[in-house]
CSV table of N, CA and C in Angstrom, one decimal:
chain,number,residue,atom,x,y,z
A,1,MET,N,27.6,8.9,-9.9
A,1,MET,CA,27.2,7.8,-9.3
A,1,MET,C,27.7,8.2,-7.9
A,2,ILE,N,27.0,7.5,-7.0
A,2,ILE,CA,28.1,7.5,-5.4
A,2,ILE,C,27.9,6.1,-5.0
A,3,LYS,N,29.1,5.7,-4.4
A,3,LYS,CA,29.1,4.6,-3.8
A,3,LYS,C,29.4,4.3,-2.5
A,4,ASP,N,28.3,3.6,-2.1
A,4,ASP,CA,28.1,3.4,-0.4
A,4,ASP,C,29.4,2.5,0.1
A,5,LYS,N,30.4,3.1,0.5
A,5,LYS,CA,31.9,2.4,1.3
A,5,LYS,C,31.6,1.1,2.0
A,6,PHE,N,30.5,1.0,2.4
A,6,PHE,CA,29.9,-0.1,3.5
A,6,PHE,C,29.7,-1.8,3.0
A,7,THR,N,28.4,-1.1,1.5
A,7,THR,CA,27.8,-2.0,0.8
A,7,THR,C,28.5,-2.3,-0.9
A,8,ASN,N,29.0,-1.2,-1.4
A,8,ASN,CA,30.0,-1.3,-2.4
A,8,ASN,C,28.7,-0.5,-3.4
A,9,GLN,N,27.2,-0.5,-2.9
A,9,GLN,CA,26.5,-0.2,-3.9
A,9,GLN,C,26.4,1.1,-4.4
A,10,GLU,N,26.1,1.3,-5.8
A,10,GLU,CA,26.1,2.8,-6.4
A,10,GLU,C,24.8,3.2,-6.2
A,11,TRP,N,24.4,4.4,-6.3
A,11,TRP,CA,23.2,5.0,-6.8
A,11,TRP,C,23.7,6.1,-7.6
A,12,ASP,N,22.7,6.5,-8.3
A,12,ASP,CA,22.9,7.8,-8.9
A,12,ASP,C,22.4,8.7,-8.0
A,13,LYS,N,23.1,9.6,-8.4
A,13,LYS,CA,23.4,10.9,-7.3
A,13,LYS,C,21.5,11.5,-7.2
A,14,GLU,N,20.8,11.7,-8.4
A,14,GLU,CA,19.6,12.1,-8.2
A,14,GLU,C,19.0,11.5,-7.3
A,15,ASP,N,19.2,10.3,-7.0
A,15,ASP,CA,18.1,9.1,-6.7
A,15,ASP,C,18.6,9.6,-4.9
A,16,ILE,N,19.1,10.3,-4.5
A,16,ILE,CA,19.7,10.3,-3.0
A,16,ILE,C,19.2,12.1,-3.0
A,17,VAL,N,19.6,12.7,-3.5
A,17,VAL,CA,19.3,14.1,-3.3
A,17,VAL,C,18.2,15.0,-4.0
A,18,ASP,N,17.4,14.0,-4.5
A,18,ASP,CA,16.6,14.6,-5.8
A,18,ASP,C,15.3,14.6,-5.0
A,19,SER,N,14.5,15.4,-4.5
A,19,SER,CA,13.1,15.5,-4.1
A,19,SER,C,12.4,14.7,-4.9
A,20,LYS,N,12.4,14.5,-6.3
A,20,LYS,CA,11.5,13.5,-7.0
A,20,LYS,C,11.2,12.5,-7.1
A,21,HIS,N,12.2,12.2,-6.7
A,21,HIS,CA,12.5,10.6,-6.1
A,21,HIS,C,11.8,10.3,-4.8
A,22,ASP,N,11.8,11.0,-3.4
A,22,ASP,CA,10.5,11.5,-2.8
A,22,ASP,C,9.4,11.7,-3.0
A,23,GLN,N,9.1,12.2,-3.7
A,23,GLN,CA,7.7,12.5,-4.3
A,23,GLN,C,7.2,11.1,-4.7
A,24,ILE,N,7.7,10.6,-5.6
A,24,ILE,CA,7.2,9.2,-6.4
A,24,ILE,C,7.1,8.5,-5.2
A,25,VAL,N,7.8,8.2,-4.3
A,25,VAL,CA,8.0,7.1,-3.1
A,25,VAL,C,6.7,7.3,-2.5
A,26,LEU,N,6.9,8.8,-1.9
A,26,LEU,CA,5.0,9.3,-1.1
A,26,LEU,C,4.3,8.8,-1.8
A,27,LYS,N,4.0,9.3,-3.3
A,27,LYS,CA,2.4,9.4,-3.3
A,27,LYS,C,1.9,7.4,-3.7
A,28,LEU,N,3.3,6.7,-4.0
A,28,LEU,CA,3.2,5.5,-4.1
A,28,LEU,C,2.9,4.5,-2.5
A,29,MET,N,3.2,4.8,-1.4
A,29,MET,CA,2.6,4.8,-0.2
A,29,MET,C,1.0,4.9,0.2
A,30,ASP,N,0.5,5.4,-0.9
A,30,ASP,CA,-1.1,5.7,-0.5
A,30,ASP,C,-1.6,4.4,-1.1
A,31,LYS,N,-2.1,3.9,-0.4
A,31,LYS,CA,-3.1,2.7,-0.6
A,31,LYS,C,-4.1,2.7,-1.7
A,32,GLU,N,-4.7,3.6,-1.8
A,32,GLU,CA,-6.0,4.1,-3.0
A,32,GLU,C,-5.2,4.3,-4.5
A,33,ILE,N,-3.9,4.9,-4.4
A,33,ILE,CA,-3.3,4.4,-5.3
A,33,ILE,C,-3.0,3.4,-6.1
A,34,LEU,N,-2.0,2.8,-4.9
A,34,LEU,CA,-2.0,1.3,-4.7
A,34,LEU,C,-2.7,0.5,-6.0
A,35,LYS,N,-4.0,0.2,-5.1
A,35,LYS,CA,-4.9,-0.3,-5.2
A,35,LYS,C,-5.7,0.0,-6.9
A,36,LYS,N,-5.1,1.4,-7.5
A,36,LYS,CA,-5.8,1.7,-9.0
A,36,LYS,C,-4.5,1.3,-9.8
A,37,LEU,N,-3.3,0.9,-9.0
A,37,LEU,CA,-2.2,0.4,-10.1
A,37,LEU,C,-1.8,-0.7,-10.3
A,38,PHE,N,-2.5,-1.5,-9.3
A,38,PHE,CA,-2.3,-3.2,-9.3
A,38,PHE,C,-3.6,-3.9,-9.2
A,39,GLN,N,-4.2,-4.0,-10.0
A,39,GLN,CA,-5.8,-4.6,-9.9
A,39,GLN,C,-5.1,-6.0,-11.2
A,40,TYR,N,-5.7,-7.1,-10.2
A,40,TYR,CA,-5.4,-8.3,-10.9
A,40,TYR,C,-6.7,-9.3,-11.5
A,41,ARG,N,-6.6,-10.4,-12.5
A,41,ARG,CA,-7.9,-10.6,-12.8
A,41,ARG,C,-7.4,-11.9,-12.9
A,42,ILE,N,-8.7,-13.0,-12.7
A,42,ILE,CA,-8.2,-14.7,-12.7
A,42,ILE,C,-8.7,-15.0,-14.0
A,43,GLY,N,-8.3,-16.4,-14.5
A,43,GLY,CA,-8.5,-17.1,-15.6
A,43,GLY,C,-9.8,-16.7,-16.4
A,44,THR,N,-10.3,-16.3,-15.6
A,44,THR,CA,-12.4,-16.5,-16.4
A,44,THR,C,-12.3,-14.5,-16.9
A,45,GLY,N,-11.3,-14.2,-16.3
A,45,GLY,CA,-11.3,-12.6,-16.3
A,45,GLY,C,-12.0,-11.4,-15.5
A,46,GLU,N,-12.6,-12.2,-14.6
A,46,GLU,CA,-13.1,-11.7,-13.2
A,46,GLU,C,-11.9,-10.6,-12.7
A,47,GLN,N,-12.2,-9.7,-12.3
A,47,GLN,CA,-11.4,-9.1,-11.3
A,47,GLN,C,-11.4,-9.4,-10.1
A,48,VAL,N,-10.3,-9.2,-9.5
A,48,VAL,CA,-10.7,-10.1,-7.9
A,48,VAL,C,-9.9,-8.6,-7.0
A,49,GLU,N,-10.3,-8.8,-5.8
A,49,GLU,CA,-10.0,-7.8,-4.3
A,49,GLU,C,-8.6,-7.7,-4.7
A,50,THR,N,-7.8,-6.5,-4.3
A,50,THR,CA,-6.3,-6.3,-4.1
A,50,THR,C,-6.6,-5.9,-2.8
A,51,VAL,N,-5.8,-6.8,-1.8
A,51,VAL,CA,-6.0,-6.1,-0.5
A,51,VAL,C,-4.2,-5.7,-0.1
A,52,ILE,N,-4.0,-4.2,0.1
A,52,ILE,CA,-2.6,-4.2,0.5
A,52,ILE,C,-2.5,-4.7,2.0
A,53,GLU,N,-1.5,-5.2,2.2
A,53,GLU,CA,-1.4,-5.6,3.7
A,53,GLU,C,-0.5,-4.6,4.4
A,54,GLU,N,1.0,-4.3,3.7
A,54,GLU,CA,1.9,-3.8,4.0
A,54,GLU,C,2.5,-3.3,3.2
A,55,ILE,N,3.1,-1.8,3.7
A,55,ILE,CA,3.7,-1.2,2.8
A,55,ILE,C,4.8,-0.6,2.9
A,56,LYS,N,6.2,-1.3,2.9
A,56,LYS,CA,7.5,-1.0,3.5
A,56,LYS,C,8.7,-0.1,2.3
A,57,THR,N,9.4,0.9,3.1
A,57,THR,CA,9.8,1.3,2.3
A,57,THR,C,11.1,1.3,2.8
A,58,GLU,N,12.2,1.6,1.6
A,58,GLU,CA,13.7,1.4,1.4
A,58,GLU,C,14.2,0.0,2.6
A,59,VAL,N,14.1,-1.0,1.9
A,59,VAL,CA,13.9,-2.5,2.3
A,59,VAL,C,15.1,-2.9,1.7
A,60,PRO,N,15.8,-3.1,3.1
A,60,PRO,CA,17.7,-3.8,2.8
A,60,PRO,C,17.8,-4.9,2.0
A,61,VAL,N,18.2,-4.9,1.1
A,61,VAL,CA,18.1,-6.5,0.4
A,61,VAL,C,19.5,-7.3,0.8
A,62,LYS,N,19.6,-8.0,1.5
A,62,LYS,CA,20.9,-8.8,2.1
A,62,LYS,C,21.0,-10.2,1.8
A,63,ALA,N,22.7,-9.9,2.0
A,63,ALA,CA,23.0,-11.4,1.7
A,63,ALA,C,24.2,-12.4,2.7
A,64,GLY,N,24.6,-13.3,2.1
A,64,GLY,CA,25.6,-14.0,2.9
A,64,GLY,C,24.9,-15.0,3.8
A,65,TYR,N,26.0,-15.7,4.5
A,65,TYR,CA,25.1,-16.7,4.9
A,65,TYR,C,23.8,-16.7,6.0
A,66,HIS,N,24.5,-15.4,7.0
A,66,HIS,CA,23.8,-14.9,7.8
A,66,HIS,C,23.2,-13.5,7.9
A,67,LYS,N,22.7,-13.6,6.2
A,67,LYS,CA,22.1,-12.3,5.6
A,67,LYS,C,22.8,-11.1,6.6
A,68,ASP,N,24.3,-10.9,6.7
A,68,ASP,CA,24.7,-9.3,7.5
A,68,ASP,C,25.5,-8.8,6.6
A,69,PHE,N,25.2,-8.7,5.0
A,69,PHE,CA,25.7,-8.0,4.2
A,69,PHE,C,24.3,-7.1,3.6
A,70,ILE,N,24.3,-6.3,3.6
A,70,ILE,CA,23.4,-5.4,2.4
A,70,ILE,C,24.3,-5.1,1.1
A,71,VAL,N,23.4,-5.7,0.3
A,71,VAL,CA,23.6,-5.3,-0.9
A,71,VAL,C,22.8,-4.1,-1.7
A,72,GLY,N,22.1,-3.7,-1.1
A,72,GLY,CA,21.3,-2.4,-1.2
A,72,GLY,C,19.9,-2.3,-0.9
A,73,TYR,N,19.3,-1.8,-1.4
A,73,TYR,CA,17.8,-0.9,-1.1
A,73,TYR,C,17.1,-0.9,-1.7
A,74,VAL,N,15.8,-1.8,-1.9
A,74,VAL,CA,14.6,-1.6,-3.1
A,74,VAL,C,13.8,-0.4,-1.9
A,75,ASP,N,13.5,0.1,-3.1
A,75,ASP,CA,12.7,1.7,-2.8
A,75,ASP,C,11.2,1.2,-1.8
A,76,LEU,N,10.4,0.5,-2.3
A,76,LEU,CA,9.2,0.0,-1.9
A,76,LEU,C,9.2,-1.2,-1.9
A,77,VAL,N,8.2,-2.2,-1.3
A,77,VAL,CA,7.8,-3.8,-1.4
A,77,VAL,C,6.7,-3.3,-0.7
A,78,ILE,N,5.6,-4.1,-1.4
A,78,ILE,CA,4.4,-3.8,-1.4
A,78,ILE,C,3.7,-5.3,-1.2
A,79,HIS,N,3.3,-5.8,0.0
A,79,HIS,CA,2.9,-7.4,0.2
A,79,HIS,C,1.1,-7.1,0.0
A,80,ILE,N,0.8,-7.5,-1.2
A,80,ILE,CA,-0.5,-8.0,-1.4
A,80,ILE,C,-1.6,-9.4,-1.2
A,81,VAL,N,-2.9,-9.4,-0.6
A,81,VAL,CA,-3.4,-10.5,-0.9
A,81,VAL,C,-4.3,-10.2,-1.7
A,82,LEU,N,-4.9,-11.4,-2.6
A,82,LEU,CA,-5.8,-11.3,-3.5
A,82,LEU,C,-7.3,-11.9,-3.5
A,83,ARG,N,-8.3,-11.6,-2.7
A,83,ARG,CA,-9.2,-12.2,-2.8
A,83,ARG,C,-10.0,-12.1,-3.7
A,84,LYS,N,-11.4,-13.2,-3.7
A,84,LYS,CA,-12.8,-13.2,-4.3
A,84,LYS,C,-14.0,-13.4,-3.4
A,85,ASN,N,-14.5,-12.5,-3.2
A,85,ASN,CA,-15.9,-13.1,-2.7
A,85,ASN,C,-15.2,-13.4,-1.2
A,86,GLY,N,-14.2,-12.5,-0.5
A,86,GLY,CA,-13.9,-12.6,1.0
A,86,GLY,C,-12.9,-14.1,0.4
A,87,GLU,N,-12.7,-15.1,-0.1
A,87,GLU,CA,-12.1,-16.3,-0.5
A,87,GLU,C,-10.4,-16.0,-0.5
A,88,PHE,N,-9.4,-16.2,-0.1
A,88,PHE,CA,-8.1,-16.0,-0.1
A,88,PHE,C,-7.9,-17.0,-1.9
A,89,LEU,N,-7.2,-15.8,-2.4
A,89,LEU,CA,-6.7,-16.5,-3.4
A,89,LEU,C,-4.8,-16.5,-3.5
A,90,GLY,N,-4.5,-15.7,-2.8
A,90,GLY,CA,-3.5,-16.0,-3.2
A,90,GLY,C,-2.2,-14.4,-2.5
A,91,ASN,N,-1.3,-14.5,-2.3
A,91,ASN,CA,-0.5,-13.2,-2.0
A,91,ASN,C,1.1,-13.2,-2.7
A,92,LYS,N,1.1,-12.1,-2.9
A,92,LYS,CA,2.7,-11.9,-3.5
A,92,LYS,C,3.2,-10.1,-3.1
A,93,ASN,N,4.6,-10.2,-3.1
A,93,ASN,CA,5.3,-8.9,-3.1
A,93,ASN,C,5.5,-8.1,-4.1
A,94,ILE,N,5.5,-6.9,-4.2
A,94,ILE,CA,5.8,-6.2,-5.7
A,94,ILE,C,7.0,-5.7,-4.9
A,95,TYR,N,7.8,-5.6,-5.7
A,95,TYR,CA,9.2,-4.5,-5.3
A,95,TYR,C,9.3,-3.5,-6.3
A,96,ILE,N,9.0,-2.4,-5.7
A,96,ILE,CA,9.3,-1.0,-6.7
A,96,ILE,C,10.9,-0.1,-6.7
A,97,GLU,N,11.4,-0.5,-7.8
A,97,GLU,CA,12.2,0.7,-7.7
A,97,GLU,C,11.9,2.1,-8.4
A,98,VAL,N,12.1,3.4,-7.6
A,98,VAL,CA,11.8,4.6,-8.4
A,98,VAL,C,12.9,5.1,-9.2
A,99,LYS,N,12.7,5.5,-10.0
A,99,LYS,CA,13.7,6.1,-10.8
A,99,LYS,C,13.2,7.7,-11.2
A,100,PRO,N,13.6,8.8,-11.3
A,100,PRO,CA,13.0,10.0,-11.7
A,100,PRO,C,13.0,9.9,-13.1
A,101,LYS,N,13.8,9.4,-13.7
A,101,LYS,CA,13.9,9.3,-15.5
A,101,LYS,C,14.9,8.1,-15.3
A,102,VAL,N,14.5,7.2,-16.6
A,102,VAL,CA,15.3,6.2,-16.5
A,102,VAL,C,16.1,6.3,-17.9
A,103,ASP,N,17.3,6.6,-17.8
A,103,ASP,CA,17.8,6.9,-19.3
A,103,ASP,C,19.0,5.8,-19.5
A,104,ASN,N,19.3,4.6,-18.5
A,104,ASN,CA,20.4,4.1,-18.5
A,104,ASN,C,19.8,2.7,-18.1
A,105,PHE,N,19.3,2.1,-19.1
A,105,PHE,CA,18.8,0.5,-18.8
A,105,PHE,C,20.2,-0.5,-18.1
A,106,GLY,N,21.3,-0.7,-18.5
A,106,GLY,CA,22.1,-1.5,-18.1
A,106,GLY,C,22.3,-1.7,-16.7
A,107,SER,N,22.5,-0.3,-16.2
A,107,SER,CA,22.7,0.2,-15.1
A,107,SER,C,21.5,-0.4,-14.0
A,108,LEU,N,20.1,-0.1,-14.6
A,108,LEU,CA,19.0,-0.4,-14.0
A,108,LEU,C,18.8,-1.7,-13.8
A,109,ILE,N,19.0,-2.5,-14.8
A,109,ILE,CA,18.7,-3.8,-15.2
A,109,ILE,C,19.8,-4.7,-14.2
A,110,ARG,N,21.3,-4.3,-14.1
A,110,ARG,CA,22.0,-5.0,-13.4
A,110,ARG,C,21.3,-5.0,-11.5
A,111,GLN,N,21.0,-3.9,-11.4
A,111,GLN,CA,20.6,-3.4,-10.2
A,111,GLN,C,19.2,-4.6,-9.7
A,112,ILE,N,18.5,-4.5,-10.9
A,112,ILE,CA,17.1,-5.3,-10.6
A,112,ILE,C,17.4,-6.6,-10.2
A,113,ASN,N,18.4,-7.3,-11.2
A,113,ASN,CA,19.1,-8.6,-11.2
A,113,ASN,C,19.8,-9.1,-10.1
A,114,LYS,N,20.4,-8.1,-9.6
A,114,LYS,CA,21.1,-8.0,-8.1
A,114,LYS,C,20.1,-8.6,-7.0
A,115,TYR,N,19.3,-7.8,-7.4
A,115,TYR,CA,18.0,-8.1,-6.0
A,115,TYR,C,17.5,-9.1,-5.9
A,116,ARG,N,17.3,-9.3,-7.5
A,116,ARG,CA,16.4,-10.6,-7.6
A,116,ARG,C,16.8,-11.5,-7.1
A,117,GLU,N,18.4,-11.9,-7.7
A,117,GLU,CA,19.4,-13.1,-6.8
A,117,GLU,C,19.0,-13.4,-5.3
A,118,TYR,N,18.8,-12.2,-4.6
A,118,TYR,CA,18.6,-12.3,-2.9
A,118,TYR,C,17.4,-12.5,-2.4
A,119,VAL,N,16.3,-11.8,-3.3
A,119,VAL,CA,14.8,-12.0,-2.8
A,119,VAL,C,13.7,-12.6,-3.8
A,120,GLY,N,14.7,-13.0,-4.8
A,120,GLY,CA,14.0,-14.1,-5.6
A,120,GLY,C,13.4,-14.0,-6.7
A,121,CYS,N,12.7,-14.5,-7.9
A,121,CYS,CA,12.4,-13.9,-9.0
A,121,CYS,C,10.9,-14.0,-8.7
A,122,GLY,N,10.2,-14.7,-8.1
A,122,GLY,CA,8.6,-15.4,-8.1
A,122,GLY,C,7.7,-13.7,-7.8
A,123,ASP,N,7.9,-13.0,-7.4
A,123,ASP,CA,7.0,-11.9,-7.3
A,123,ASP,C,7.2,-10.9,-8.5
A,124,GLU,N,6.5,-9.8,-8.3
A,124,GLU,CA,6.6,-9.0,-9.2
A,124,GLU,C,7.4,-7.7,-9.1
A,125,TRP,N,8.2,-7.2,-10.1
A,125,TRP,CA,9.2,-6.4,-10.2
A,125,TRP,C,8.3,-4.9,-10.7
A,126,VAL,N,8.8,-3.9,-10.4
A,126,VAL,CA,8.3,-2.6,-11.2
A,126,VAL,C,9.2,-1.3,-10.9
A,127,VAL,N,9.0,-0.7,-12.0
A,127,VAL,CA,9.7,0.3,-12.2
A,127,VAL,C,8.8,1.5,-12.2
A,128,ALA,N,8.9,2.5,-11.1
A,128,ALA,CA,8.4,3.8,-11.6
A,128,ALA,C,8.9,4.9,-11.8
A,129,THR,N,8.8,5.8,-12.5
A,129,THR,CA,9.4,6.9,-13.3
A,129,THR,C,8.3,7.9,-13.5
A,130,ARG,N,9.0,9.0,-13.9
A,130,ARG,CA,8.2,10.1,-14.6
A,130,ARG,C,8.8,9.9,-16.0
A,131,GLU,N,10.1,9.9,-16.5
A,131,GLU,CA,10.5,9.5,-17.9
A,131,GLU,C,11.1,8.5,-18.4
A,132,CYS,N,10.5,7.7,-19.5
A,132,CYS,CA,11.4,6.6,-20.0
A,132,CYS,C,11.2,6.6,-21.3
A,133,SER,N,12.1,5.7,-22.4
A,133,SER,CA,12.1,5.8,-23.6
A,133,SER,C,11.4,4.9,-23.9
A,134,LYS,N,10.4,4.6,-24.6
A,134,LYS,CA,9.8,3.3,-25.5
A,134,LYS,C,10.7,2.2,-25.6
A,135,GLN,N,11.8,2.4,-26.1
A,135,GLN,CA,12.5,1.1,-26.3
A,135,GLN,C,13.0,0.8,-25.1
A,136,ILE,N,13.7,1.6,-23.8
A,136,ILE,CA,13.8,1.3,-22.5
A,136,ILE,C,12.5,0.4,-21.5
A,137,GLU,N,11.8,1.0,-22.2
A,137,GLU,CA,10.3,0.1,-21.7
A,137,GLU,C,10.3,-0.9,-22.1
A,138,ARG,N,9.9,-1.1,-23.4
A,138,ARG,CA,9.9,-2.4,-24.0
A,138,ARG,C,10.9,-3.7,-23.4
A,139,ALA,N,12.1,-3.0,-22.8
A,139,ALA,CA,13.5,-4.1,-22.7
A,139,ALA,C,12.8,-4.5,-21.4
A,140,LEU,N,12.7,-3.5,-20.7
A,140,LEU,CA,12.2,-3.8,-19.4
A,140,LEU,C,11.2,-4.8,-19.4
A,141,ASN,N,10.2,-4.4,-19.7
A,141,ASN,CA,9.1,-5.5,-20.5
A,141,ASN,C,9.6,-7.1,-20.5
A,142,SER,N,10.2,-7.0,-21.7
A,142,SER,CA,11.1,-8.5,-22.0
A,142,SER,C,11.7,-9.0,-20.7
A,143,GLN,N,12.0,-8.0,-19.6
A,143,GLN,CA,12.7,-8.5,-18.5
A,143,GLN,C,11.5,-9.0,-17.6
A,144,LYS,N,10.5,-9.1,-17.8
A,144,LYS,CA,9.5,-9.5,-16.6
A,144,LYS,C,9.6,-7.9,-15.5
A,145,ILE,N,9.7,-7.0,-16.1
A,145,ILE,CA,9.6,-5.7,-15.3
A,145,ILE,C,8.7,-4.8,-15.8
A,146,ARG,N,7.8,-4.8,-14.8
A,146,ARG,CA,6.7,-3.7,-15.3
A,146,ARG,C,7.1,-1.9,-15.0
A,147,VAL,N,6.5,-1.5,-15.9
A,147,VAL,CA,7.1,0.1,-15.8
A,147,VAL,C,5.7,1.0,-15.6
A,148,ILE,N,6.0,1.6,-14.7
A,148,ILE,CA,4.6,2.7,-14.3
A,148,ILE,C,5.3,4.0,-14.6
A,149,ILE,N,4.5,4.9,-15.6
A,149,ILE,CA,5.1,6.1,-15.9
A,149,ILE,C,4.2,7.1,-15.2
A,150,ALA,N,4.6,8.2,-14.8
A,150,ALA,CA,3.6,8.9,-13.6
A,150,ALA,C,2.7,9.7,-14.7
A,151,ASN,N,3.1,10.2,-15.5
A,151,ASN,CA,1.7,11.1,-16.0
A,151,ASN,C,0.9,10.3,-17.0
A,152,LYS,N,0.9,8.9,-16.8
A,152,LYS,CA,0.3,7.9,-18.0
A,152,LYS,C,-0.1,6.9,-16.8
A,153,THR,N,-0.4,7.8,-15.4
A,153,THR,CA,-1.0,6.5,-14.7
A,153,THR,C,-1.9,7.0,-13.6
A,154,ALA,N,-2.0,6.4,-12.4
A,154,ALA,CA,-3.0,7.1,-11.7
A,154,ALA,C,-2.2,7.9,-10.5
A,155,TYR,N,-1.0,7.8,-10.6
A,155,TYR,CA,-0.6,8.4,-9.5
A,155,TYR,C,0.6,9.9,-10.1
């Protein structure tokens, strides 16, 4: 683990120095890949159009009265708009944490729950990885965190 002396945020060393992390982030910045990964349906089962409005990387999660303290950084924030026949249905943010390998459930869930405290729980949280055990994947899903595994999806 590496600790940022200014924010007290801890990161796995591989997240900082491993290009596997960057490879996943860069692929997820492709709008066509995102459209394949994030498809939504309305109550009738009809698929709706997903419009990728904005893609941000390494977004600071801020705390404090004036939001002047950085708690950490979310790898990707995707702002999408949902439409059906051109009609606006809603919008949402998708927060994506990228981990080349997920092998520590406790550390990951603490990180995401800390971020949720500051950005809210109403939006979608996703972990994008290349390796994750079924047990950890089920545990993350039970906490309303979707897991995308590279070799099983479109990216």
